[in-house]
Coordinates of C-alpha atoms and ligand atoms in Angstrom, one line a residue:
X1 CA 0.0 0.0 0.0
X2 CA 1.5 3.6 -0.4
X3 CA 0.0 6.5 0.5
X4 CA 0.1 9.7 -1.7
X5 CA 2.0 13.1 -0.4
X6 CA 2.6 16.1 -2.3
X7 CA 6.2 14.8 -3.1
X8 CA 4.6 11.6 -4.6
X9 CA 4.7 11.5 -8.2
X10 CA 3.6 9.3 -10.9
X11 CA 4.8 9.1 -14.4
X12 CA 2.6 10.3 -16.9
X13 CA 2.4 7.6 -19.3
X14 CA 0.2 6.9 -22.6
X15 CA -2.0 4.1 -22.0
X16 CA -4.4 1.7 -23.0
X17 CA -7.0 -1.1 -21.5
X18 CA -8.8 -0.7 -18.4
X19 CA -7.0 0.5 -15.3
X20 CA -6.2 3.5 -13.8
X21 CA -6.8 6.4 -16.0
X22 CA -5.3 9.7 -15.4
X23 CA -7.2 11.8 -18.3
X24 CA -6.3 12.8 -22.4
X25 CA -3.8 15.0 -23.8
X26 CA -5.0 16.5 -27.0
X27 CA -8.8 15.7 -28.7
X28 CA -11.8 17.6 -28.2
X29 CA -12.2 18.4 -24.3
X30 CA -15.3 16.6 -22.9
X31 CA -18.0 18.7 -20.7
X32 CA -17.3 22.5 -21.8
X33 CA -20.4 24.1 -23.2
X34 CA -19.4 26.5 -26.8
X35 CA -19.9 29.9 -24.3
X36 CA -17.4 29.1 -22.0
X37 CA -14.7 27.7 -23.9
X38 CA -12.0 29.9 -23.2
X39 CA -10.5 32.8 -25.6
X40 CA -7.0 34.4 -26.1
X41 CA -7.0 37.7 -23.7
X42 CA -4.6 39.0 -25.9
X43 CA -5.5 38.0 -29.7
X44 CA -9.7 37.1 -28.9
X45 CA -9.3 33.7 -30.7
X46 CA -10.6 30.4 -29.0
X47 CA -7.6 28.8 -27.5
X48 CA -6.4 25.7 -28.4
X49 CA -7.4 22.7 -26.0
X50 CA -4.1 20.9 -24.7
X51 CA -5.5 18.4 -22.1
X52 CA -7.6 17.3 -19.4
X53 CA -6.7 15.7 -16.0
X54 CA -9.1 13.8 -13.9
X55 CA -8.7 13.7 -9.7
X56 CA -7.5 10.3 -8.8
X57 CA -5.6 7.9 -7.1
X58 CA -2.7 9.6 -8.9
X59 CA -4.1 13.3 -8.7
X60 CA -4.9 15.6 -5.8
X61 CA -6.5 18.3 -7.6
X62 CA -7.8 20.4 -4.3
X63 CA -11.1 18.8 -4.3
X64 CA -11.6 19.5 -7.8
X65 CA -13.1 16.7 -10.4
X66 CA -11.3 17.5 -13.2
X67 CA -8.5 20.1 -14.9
X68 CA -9.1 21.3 -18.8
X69 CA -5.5 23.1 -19.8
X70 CA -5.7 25.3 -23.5
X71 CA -3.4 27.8 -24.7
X72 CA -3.5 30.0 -27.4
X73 CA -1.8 28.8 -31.0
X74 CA -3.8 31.5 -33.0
X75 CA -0.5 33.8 -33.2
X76 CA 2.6 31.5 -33.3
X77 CA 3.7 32.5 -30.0
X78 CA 3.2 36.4 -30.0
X79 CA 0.4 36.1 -27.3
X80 CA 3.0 35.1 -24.8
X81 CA 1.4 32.1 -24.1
X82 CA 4.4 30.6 -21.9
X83 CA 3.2 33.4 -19.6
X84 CA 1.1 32.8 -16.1
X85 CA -0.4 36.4 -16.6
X86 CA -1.2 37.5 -20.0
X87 CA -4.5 35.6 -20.3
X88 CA -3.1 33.1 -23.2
X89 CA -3.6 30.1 -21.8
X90 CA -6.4 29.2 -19.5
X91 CA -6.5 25.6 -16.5
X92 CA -10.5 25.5 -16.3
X93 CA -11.4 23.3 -12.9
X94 CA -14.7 21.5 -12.9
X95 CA -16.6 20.1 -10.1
X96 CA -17.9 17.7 -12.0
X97 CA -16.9 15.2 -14.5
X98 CA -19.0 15.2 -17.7
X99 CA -17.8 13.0 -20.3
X100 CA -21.3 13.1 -22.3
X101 CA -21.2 17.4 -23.3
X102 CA -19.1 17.5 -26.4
X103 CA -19.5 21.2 -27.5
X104 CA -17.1 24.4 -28.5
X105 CA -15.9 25.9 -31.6
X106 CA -13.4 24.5 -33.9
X107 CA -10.2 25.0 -32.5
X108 CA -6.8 26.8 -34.4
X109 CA -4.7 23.4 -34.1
X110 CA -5.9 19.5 -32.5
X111 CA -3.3 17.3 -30.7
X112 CA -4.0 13.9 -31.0
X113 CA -6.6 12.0 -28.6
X114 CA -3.9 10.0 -26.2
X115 CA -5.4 8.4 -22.8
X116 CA -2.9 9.1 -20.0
X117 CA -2.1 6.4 -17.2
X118 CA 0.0 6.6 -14.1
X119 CA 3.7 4.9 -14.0
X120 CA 4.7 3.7 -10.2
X121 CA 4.9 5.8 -7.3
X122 CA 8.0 8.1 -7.0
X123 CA 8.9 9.4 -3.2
X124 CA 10.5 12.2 -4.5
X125 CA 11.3 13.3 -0.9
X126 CA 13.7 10.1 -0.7
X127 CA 15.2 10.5 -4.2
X128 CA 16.4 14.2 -2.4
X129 CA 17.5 12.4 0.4
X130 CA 19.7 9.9 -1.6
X131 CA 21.2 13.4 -3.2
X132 CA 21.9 14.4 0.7
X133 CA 23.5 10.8 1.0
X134 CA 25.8 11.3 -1.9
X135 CA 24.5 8.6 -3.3
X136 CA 23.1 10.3 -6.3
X137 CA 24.2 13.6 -7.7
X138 CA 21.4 16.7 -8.0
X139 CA 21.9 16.1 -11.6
X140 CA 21.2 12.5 -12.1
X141 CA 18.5 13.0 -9.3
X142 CA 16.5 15.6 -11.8
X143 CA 17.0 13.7 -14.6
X144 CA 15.2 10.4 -12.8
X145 CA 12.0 12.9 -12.5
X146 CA 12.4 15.1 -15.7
X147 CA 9.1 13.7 -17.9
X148 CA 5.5 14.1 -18.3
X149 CA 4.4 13.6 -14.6
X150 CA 1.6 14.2 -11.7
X151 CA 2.8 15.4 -8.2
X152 CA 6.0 16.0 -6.7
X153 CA 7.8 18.7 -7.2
X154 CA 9.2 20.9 -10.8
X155 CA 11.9 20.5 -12.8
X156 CA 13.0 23.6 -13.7
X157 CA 15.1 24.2 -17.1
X158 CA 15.9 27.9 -16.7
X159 CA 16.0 28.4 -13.4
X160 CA 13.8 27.8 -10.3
X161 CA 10.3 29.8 -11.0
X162 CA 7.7 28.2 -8.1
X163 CA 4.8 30.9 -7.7
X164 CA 4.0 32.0 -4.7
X165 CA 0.2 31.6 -3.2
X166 CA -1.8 34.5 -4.1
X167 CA -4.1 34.1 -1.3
X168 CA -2.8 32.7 1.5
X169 CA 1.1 31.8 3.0
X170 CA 3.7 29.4 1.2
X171 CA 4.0 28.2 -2.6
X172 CA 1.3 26.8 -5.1
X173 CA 2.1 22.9 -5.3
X174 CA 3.1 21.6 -8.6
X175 CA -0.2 19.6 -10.1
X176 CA 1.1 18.3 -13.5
X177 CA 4.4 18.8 -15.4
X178 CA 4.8 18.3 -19.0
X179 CA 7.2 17.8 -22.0
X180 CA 6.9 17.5 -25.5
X181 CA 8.0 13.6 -25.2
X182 CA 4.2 12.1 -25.0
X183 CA 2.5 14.9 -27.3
X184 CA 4.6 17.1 -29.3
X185 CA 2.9 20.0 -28.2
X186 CA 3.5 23.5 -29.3
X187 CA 5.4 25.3 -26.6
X188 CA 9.1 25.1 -27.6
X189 CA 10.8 21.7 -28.8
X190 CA 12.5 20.2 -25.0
X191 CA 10.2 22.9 -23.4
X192 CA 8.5 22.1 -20.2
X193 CA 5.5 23.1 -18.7
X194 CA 4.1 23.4 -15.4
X195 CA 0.6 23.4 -14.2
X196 CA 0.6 24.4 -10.2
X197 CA -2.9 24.7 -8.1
X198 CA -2.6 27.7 -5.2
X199 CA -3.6 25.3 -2.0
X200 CA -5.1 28.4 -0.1
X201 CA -7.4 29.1 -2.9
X202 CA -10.6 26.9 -3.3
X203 CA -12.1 29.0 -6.3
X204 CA -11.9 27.4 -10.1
X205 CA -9.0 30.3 -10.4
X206 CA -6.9 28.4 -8.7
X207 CA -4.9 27.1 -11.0
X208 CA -1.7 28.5 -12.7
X209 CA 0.1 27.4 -16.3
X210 CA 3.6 28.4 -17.2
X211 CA 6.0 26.8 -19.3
X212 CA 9.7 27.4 -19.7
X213 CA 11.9 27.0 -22.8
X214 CA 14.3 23.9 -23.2
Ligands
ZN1 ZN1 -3.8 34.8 -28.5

């Protein structure tokens, strides 16, 4: 039996069969009605739908159902999508699953449909203490954890960047982090994202998207 912590993390891996499901990158987002699909706060356009993530066994989404992650592709970049404040991307939460409402405009670019399962439990909390031990270096540490996961903690590639809580004490907590390895998708090629959740903040803004460059 192991028990989840916020330094557990699981491998985001694609998957098939029954099991454990941890949600889709790419397709057409399930459950998000045409008037409240998100738009570009910069360009206007409909932004392009990236993934969803469903609460789990593998994912501790602050009481939340369900994540929907979309950036915006309608500009080749000049939006400043990789930013957590311009308005060009967008983590909707949900309180609800709904896997029947399949509405929304056309959007500028479609990743492929790819069902997402957990790997094994990481402690991530041991792998630093290994580092402590001199039994690992920092280096080869990171490089165990540096793929498309759920939980634990970021692996940054320029530089450490965890945001702050905006409404309450401490950090946000990192929810998912994501390459181009799984899905190529469109932030830069060895680019990583990071999707955190603020843990003092129980409203559906309490998510927060950046990605840095590889
Ligand atoms: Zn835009």
């Amino acid at each position: 039996m192991t028990s989840r912590t916020n330094w557990t993390s699981r491998q985001i891996l694609k998957g098939s069969g029954g099991g454990e499901n941890i949600g889709f990158y790419g397709g057409h987002p399930r459950g998000i009605r045409a008037n409240l699909w998100p738009r570009c706060a910069v360009c206007g356009a409909p932004m392009c739908h990236m993934m969803q993530i469903d609460a789990g066994l593998a994912v501790d989404l602050g009481g939340y159902e369900r994540m929907s992650v979309f950036i915006c592709h309608a500009t080749g970049g000049r939006c400043e999508d990789w930013n957590p404040n311009k308005g060009a991307n967008k983590v909707l939460l949900h309180a609800e699953k709904d896997d029947t409402l399949y509405d929304g405009p056309p959007t500028v670019r479609v990743y492929r449909r790819t069902r997402l399962v957990p790997g094994e439990p990481v402690d991530e909390l041991a792998l630093m203490r290994r580092v402590k031990a001199n039994e690992l270096t920092m280096s080869q540490a990171l490089s165990s954890i540096k793929h498309d996961k759920v939980g634990g903690g970021a692996v940054w590639l320029q530089g450490e960047d965890t945001p702050k809580s905006k409404t309450g004490p401490g950090n946000m907590r990192l929810a998912v982090q994501f390459t181009t390895d799984v899905v190529s998708f469109d932030i830069t090629p060895g680019g990583m994202g990071y999707i955190f959740l603020d843990p003092n903040d129980v409203s559906p803004e309490a998510a927060y998207f950046m990605w840095q460059s590889g």
